[in-house]
Steps between C-alpha positions, in 0.01 A plus 500: 500500500561718812567856399862605562474881497225777489378593151463863452469545115161700470404308177556176677285615785226598268524151344462348836195725580346397156544124597331548821204694338475220234504238767215688700301553201506139402404388864207743478381365168548140622289570803237677308470210265488260793523271674840612614664524852447852677788729498580840637628738236770761533425665162597874518762439767781376262719796555506436876587141455768539236644815639565349846593153381747630230695677792565171684789263480532121472547458882196708599185311596128584423189439706187621330121476518200384295567742202844335436514446122667826429763444766572132380514597133713804564738268686542270199224241560391275207144599401441152399575358838291770659202428308548142549511561881169705475341232305619231753735312262802301583740714320415806718742662731349307790391206301137632480444511888498873550302652231540866451493592874797307658762475233864479611805467290816429682715529178373853457541606868115530542465355849100496496178655382256559764127503441433629852513862493822594685608146546823585326554788749482260790786287349725758359676586813571131581639451147734789535603391847600153386706662203681716761562219746640271235714785355336470145507801261208672353198700633139387538236681303148475621213610270165584649191731425324785665250254642779314683618840637182538685568196693698447838736265337643777292587717817635190671721398223653842424558561872682163552698561185607829656569365839722208385652694239380270204591568123142502381369723204131538559315590188144612531332496157219747588240424225204685657306176528464254779302218336159678439556794753668813406793616701334822600251293699768337712761777562492871553868579386622480143866387577578149604870589495453762768439212757848386485631794708306380801729204528830668421494393132537716206217492237448656153207516276538490115285500184428149456392526138833642400741206463820718470404676836426183679815344375709785616327510835531131554875497403575784761262311757671162448848654512404679831385176647807319394732754642307556831366151562179676594147506347348742258136561403440587123156588410411485119179693431318311224159367399346155436358521149296187519270370774579320820457132365462387134245520346385845651282765319617776738153633537592627836774727367444872435528540116670833539779367729556204277530737193741723683723211593463350147645825362808432710554137385865417579556326176383801302715723726826287448418497118469860453803585708712250291357634174567859613866400583560334162550160669181344337259558210141383448619203282750392782210522753268295285788236469542482896122452536477228243802318654327516849179362358681227310671395822159476680360311206764240545453495879128440474581201251775367734258516799200349327715214366640439837374195717318536837687355795467119564216444745706267682710782622209696653636459849866567405673782711188522727588480877293462792 
């Protein structure tokens, strides 16, 4: 069912983060056991996904990238249908045609997932322009990574959105890694949000592993986009805790860097804050984790039992 309002309860946000982590862990386990379709994980980035998506309303649209599981699950996607799509089954969101890299879910307001780095950036202004011309409510939220921020389409997209006064919330999940290349090898500055000023757009950087901070920043940014009808660039500084493509042994990652970010795990940070505030205890946390894993167990069973598409429909919806 399409979400009808933002969810801001911190325990609910933690539960959604745990669901994303359970999904990512299961994908990794399935990929390691093989054979299993390759998938790009977003483990470690749960706070960025949940913090932003929880600030969006029912009329808002989402364009995302190849690390889309967190955004989809945070938006309310059925993990069974997601897994079915990844596994090429008829019951998936796109009837098994998209795999993990091209999922769209109209009922959730997820316009597309782009496997082309920066591909979603090239389409976001067009989607926002169409919404504006048709007089439809809602803003357009476009997720991309620091790798896409090194491409020309990032600058073209934010410039066009600024010139045309388009309601786009650009969200850069700066996770330090661009496939197998570290961000420090491709850019000399630390802040991607700072690029916004060159195009007359406001930008802000936030701790992307702190779900409360991301949520507050996204709420404010989304409200500004709604009120002004102009774009905003929000940068969530986070870290991809797993490799680029499952399975991946991360042998190219500096062990000290990985340990540093593992100590700032977004789920652990949210758990400790809630426990300190008296909103959760260890038993409650264990129960949330068990519920998330049970949902993923059921999702795997659903996907495995789902049929493959009928070969007779191989060319359905294919146009020359």
